[in-house]
mmCIF file with all atom_site columns, C-alpha atoms in Angstrom:
data_model
loop_
_atom_site.group_PDB
_atom_site.id
_atom_site.type_symbol
_atom_site.label_atom_id
_atom_site.label_alt_id
_atom_site.label_comp_id
_atom_site.label_asym_id
_atom_site.label_entity_id
_atom_site.label_seq_id
_atom_site.pdbx_PDB_ins_code
_atom_site.Cartn_x
_atom_site.Cartn_y
_atom_site.Cartn_z
_atom_site.occupancy
_atom_site.B_iso_or_equiv
_atom_site.pdbx_formal_charge
_atom_site.auth_seq_id
_atom_site.auth_comp_id
_atom_site.auth_asym_id
_atom_site.auth_atom_id
_atom_site.pdbx_PDB_model_num
ATOM 1  C CA . UNK A 1 1  ? 18.695 81.557 40.516 1.00 82.00 ? 1  UNK A CA 1
ATOM 2  C CA . UNK A 1 2  ? 21.198 82.037 37.720 1.00 94.00 ? 2  UNK A CA 1
ATOM 3  C CA . UNK A 1 3  ? 23.150 78.850 36.715 1.00 92.00 ? 3  UNK A CA 1
ATOM 4  C CA . UNK A 1 4  ? 26.843 78.709 35.813 1.00 95.00 ? 4  UNK A CA 1
ATOM 5  C CA . UNK A 1 5  ? 28.763 75.994 33.946 1.00 94.00 ? 5  UNK A CA 1
ATOM 6  C CA . UNK A 1 6  ? 31.470 73.878 35.656 1.00 92.00 ? 6  UNK A CA 1
ATOM 7  C CA . UNK A 1 7  ? 34.050 72.255 33.331 1.00 94.00 ? 7  UNK A CA 1
ATOM 8  C CA . UNK A 1 8  ? 36.400 69.372 34.655 1.00 94.00 ? 8  UNK A CA 1
ATOM 9  C CA . UNK A 1 9  ? 38.644 67.083 32.776 1.00 96.00 ? 9  UNK A CA 1
ATOM 10 C CA . UNK A 1 10 ? 38.241 63.585 33.921 1.00 96.00 ? 10 UNK A CA 1
ATOM 11 C CA . UNK A 1 11 ? 39.480 60.257 32.187 1.00 96.00 ? 11 UNK A CA 1
ATOM 12 C CA . UNK A 1 12 ? 36.933 58.800 29.604 1.00 96.00 ? 12 UNK A CA 1
ATOM 13 C CA . UNK A 1 13 ? 36.533 55.589 31.383 1.00 97.00 ? 13 UNK A CA 1
ATOM 14 C CA . UNK A 1 14 ? 36.070 57.316 34.710 1.00 97.00 ? 14 UNK A CA 1
ATOM 15 C CA . UNK A 1 15 ? 33.387 59.530 33.137 1.00 97.00 ? 15 UNK A CA 1
ATOM 16 C CA . UNK A 1 16 ? 31.752 56.605 31.527 1.00 97.00 ? 16 UNK A CA 1
ATOM 17 C CA . UNK A 1 17 ? 31.851 54.524 34.819 1.00 97.00 ? 17 UNK A CA 1
ATOM 18 C CA . UNK A 1 18 ? 30.324 57.688 36.928 1.00 97.00 ? 18 UNK A CA 1
ATOM 19 C CA . UNK A 1 19 ? 27.649 58.262 34.485 1.00 97.00 ? 19 UNK A CA 1
ATOM 20 C CA . UNK A 1 20 ? 26.622 54.605 34.774 1.00 97.00 ? 20 UNK A CA 1
ATOM 21 C CA . UNK A 1 21 ? 26.773 54.682 38.484 1.00 96.00 ? 21 UNK A CA 1
ATOM 22 C CA . UNK A 1 22 ? 24.588 57.948 38.513 1.00 96.00 ? 22 UNK A CA 1
ATOM 23 C CA . UNK A 1 23 ? 21.906 56.424 36.084 1.00 96.00 ? 23 UNK A CA 1
ATOM 24 C CA . UNK A 1 24 ? 21.865 53.350 38.253 1.00 96.00 ? 24 UNK A CA 1
ATOM 25 C CA . UNK A 1 25 ? 21.110 55.139 41.467 1.00 97.00 ? 25 UNK A CA 1
ATOM 26 C CA . UNK A 1 26 ? 18.512 57.500 39.514 1.00 96.00 ? 26 UNK A CA 1
ATOM 27 C CA . UNK A 1 27 ? 20.619 60.644 39.193 1.00 96.00 ? 27 UNK A CA 1
ATOM 28 C CA . UNK A 1 28 ? 21.991 62.418 36.112 1.00 96.00 ? 28 UNK A CA 1
ATOM 29 C CA . UNK A 1 29 ? 25.627 63.448 36.339 1.00 95.00 ? 29 UNK A CA 1
ATOM 30 C CA . UNK A 1 30 ? 24.947 67.120 36.813 1.00 95.00 ? 30 UNK A CA 1
ATOM 31 C CA . UNK A 1 31 ? 22.770 66.291 39.795 1.00 96.00 ? 31 UNK A CA 1
ATOM 32 C CA . UNK A 1 32 ? 25.682 64.196 41.292 1.00 97.00 ? 32 UNK A CA 1
ATOM 33 C CA . UNK A 1 33 ? 28.007 67.223 40.959 1.00 96.00 ? 33 UNK A CA 1
ATOM 34 C CA . UNK A 1 34 ? 25.403 69.448 42.429 1.00 96.00 ? 34 UNK A CA 1
ATOM 35 C CA . UNK A 1 35 ? 25.080 67.297 45.485 1.00 97.00 ? 35 UNK A CA 1
ATOM 36 C CA . UNK A 1 36 ? 28.776 67.132 45.902 1.00 97.00 ? 36 UNK A CA 1
ATOM 37 C CA . UNK A 1 37 ? 29.189 70.948 45.735 1.00 97.00 ? 37 UNK A CA 1
ATOM 38 C CA . UNK A 1 38 ? 26.179 71.523 47.957 1.00 97.00 ? 38 UNK A CA 1
ATOM 39 C CA . UNK A 1 39 ? 27.594 69.000 50.701 1.00 97.00 ? 39 UNK A CA 1
ATOM 40 C CA . UNK A 1 40 ? 31.141 70.937 50.312 1.00 97.00 ? 40 UNK A CA 1
ATOM 41 C CA . UNK A 1 41 ? 29.392 74.131 50.998 1.00 97.00 ? 41 UNK A CA 1
ATOM 42 C CA . UNK A 1 42 ? 27.342 72.963 53.669 1.00 97.00 ? 42 UNK A CA 1
ATOM 43 C CA . UNK A 1 43 ? 30.086 71.184 55.565 1.00 97.00 ? 43 UNK A CA 1
ATOM 44 C CA . UNK A 1 44 ? 32.753 73.669 54.558 1.00 97.00 ? 44 UNK A CA 1
ATOM 45 C CA . UNK A 1 45 ? 35.130 70.771 53.820 1.00 96.00 ? 45 UNK A CA 1
ATOM 46 C CA . UNK A 1 46 ? 35.449 67.708 51.301 1.00 95.00 ? 46 UNK A CA 1
ATOM 47 C CA . UNK A 1 47 ? 32.484 65.321 52.593 1.00 94.00 ? 47 UNK A CA 1
ATOM 48 C CA . UNK A 1 48 ? 34.773 62.310 52.750 1.00 92.00 ? 48 UNK A CA 1
ATOM 49 C CA . UNK A 1 49 ? 38.122 61.121 53.796 1.00 90.00 ? 49 UNK A CA 1
ATOM 50 C CA . UNK A 1 50 ? 40.985 61.759 51.407 1.00 87.00 ? 50 UNK A CA 1
ATOM 51 C CA . UNK A 1 51 ? 43.711 59.148 52.237 1.00 85.00 ? 51 UNK A CA 1
ATOM 52 C CA . UNK A 1 52 ? 46.918 58.761 50.574 1.00 83.00 ? 52 UNK A CA 1
ATOM 53 C CA . UNK A 1 53 ? 47.602 55.298 49.676 1.00 83.00 ? 53 UNK A CA 1
ATOM 54 C CA . UNK A 1 54 ? 50.613 53.942 51.547 1.00 83.00 ? 54 UNK A CA 1
ATOM 55 C CA . UNK A 1 55 ? 53.808 53.046 49.640 1.00 85.00 ? 55 UNK A CA 1
ATOM 56 C CA . UNK A 1 56 ? 54.082 49.193 49.843 1.00 83.00 ? 56 UNK A CA 1
ATOM 57 C CA . UNK A 1 57 ? 57.776 49.348 50.280 1.00 83.00 ? 57 UNK A CA 1
ATOM 58 C CA . UNK A 1 58 ? 57.331 50.758 53.823 1.00 86.00 ? 58 UNK A CA 1
ATOM 59 C CA . UNK A 1 59 ? 55.074 47.996 55.062 1.00 89.00 ? 59 UNK A CA 1
ATOM 60 C CA . UNK A 1 60 ? 55.716 46.270 58.224 1.00 91.00 ? 60 UNK A CA 1
ATOM 61 C CA . UNK A 1 61 ? 56.594 42.810 56.294 1.00 91.00 ? 61 UNK A CA 1
ATOM 62 C CA . UNK A 1 62 ? 59.115 44.619 53.914 1.00 91.00 ? 62 UNK A CA 1
ATOM 63 C CA . UNK A 1 63 ? 60.717 46.401 56.692 1.00 92.00 ? 63 UNK A CA 1
ATOM 64 C CA . UNK A 1 64 ? 60.944 43.525 58.871 1.00 94.00 ? 64 UNK A CA 1
ATOM 65 C CA . UNK A 1 65 ? 62.551 41.596 55.860 1.00 93.00 ? 65 UNK A CA 1
ATOM 66 C CA . UNK A 1 66 ? 65.052 44.586 55.240 1.00 91.00 ? 66 UNK A CA 1
ATOM 67 C CA . UNK A 1 67 ? 66.090 44.484 58.840 1.00 93.00 ? 67 UNK A CA 1
ATOM 68 C CA . UNK A 1 68 ? 66.705 40.875 58.918 1.00 93.00 ? 68 UNK A CA 1
ATOM 69 C CA . UNK A 1 69 ? 68.809 40.988 55.743 1.00 90.00 ? 69 UNK A CA 1
ATOM 70 C CA . UNK A 1 70 ? 70.932 43.952 57.156 1.00 90.00 ? 70 UNK A CA 1
ATOM 71 C CA . UNK A 1 71 ? 71.327 41.693 60.072 1.00 92.00 ? 71 UNK A CA 1
ATOM 72 C CA . UNK A 1 72 ? 72.433 38.692 58.219 1.00 90.00 ? 72 UNK A CA 1
ATOM 73 C CA . UNK A 1 73 ? 74.985 40.837 56.272 1.00 87.00 ? 73 UNK A CA 1
ATOM 74 C CA . UNK A 1 74 ? 76.275 42.010 59.534 1.00 89.00 ? 74 UNK A CA 1
ATOM 75 C CA . UNK A 1 75 ? 76.712 38.485 60.728 1.00 92.00 ? 75 UNK A CA 1
ATOM 76 C CA . UNK A 1 76 ? 78.600 37.392 57.721 1.00 88.00 ? 76 UNK A CA 1
ATOM 77 C CA . UNK A 1 77 ? 76.013 35.852 55.948 1.00 89.00 ? 77 UNK A CA 1
ATOM 78 C CA . UNK A 1 78 ? 75.627 36.970 52.402 1.00 80.00 ? 78 UNK A CA 1
ATOM 79 C CA . UNK A 1 79 ? 77.603 39.381 49.840 1.00 78.00 ? 79 UNK A CA 1
ATOM 80 C CA . UNK A 1 80 ? 77.530 43.050 50.010 1.00 72.00 ? 80 UNK A CA 1
ATOM 81 C CA . UNK A 1 81 ? 77.708 44.438 46.410 1.00 79.00 ? 81 UNK A CA 1
ATOM 82 C CA . UNK A 1 82 ? 78.586 48.112 45.163 1.00 84.00 ? 82 UNK A CA 1
ATOM 83 C CA . UNK A 1 83 ? 75.852 49.735 43.310 1.00 84.00 ? 83 UNK A CA 1
ATOM 84 C CA . UNK A 1 84 ? 76.674 49.752 39.577 1.00 85.00 ? 84 UNK A CA 1
ATOM 85 C CA . UNK A 1 85 ? 75.017 52.596 37.765 1.00 84.00 ? 85 UNK A CA 1
ATOM 86 C CA . UNK A 1 86 ? 74.213 51.933 34.049 1.00 82.00 ? 86 UNK A CA 1
ATOM 87 C CA . UNK A 1 87 ? 73.882 55.136 31.771 1.00 79.00 ? 87 UNK A CA 1
ATOM 88 C CA . UNK A 1 88 ? 70.589 54.208 29.615 1.00 70.00 ? 88 UNK A CA 1
ATOM 89 C CA . UNK A 1 89 ? 71.206 56.950 27.240 1.00 61.00 ? 89 UNK A CA 1
#
């Protein structure tokens, strides 16, 4: 079987931590990458879930706080202010 080189850019710290992890579990980095490639080809998908980290602004607690604040403004408690844009340049 002919071998080919795969090149990827990763953060230096991530590479160092990955190399350490691989060493700790008895693998070298190349073997770990090959395991990943084989799993992708065998399963015809990324072999783990890729989830987007939710935006904390839209958390249930924050949405409840915003709704409560809006209701307080509608009830006359508080002061509504116009947005003042500042030119930083």
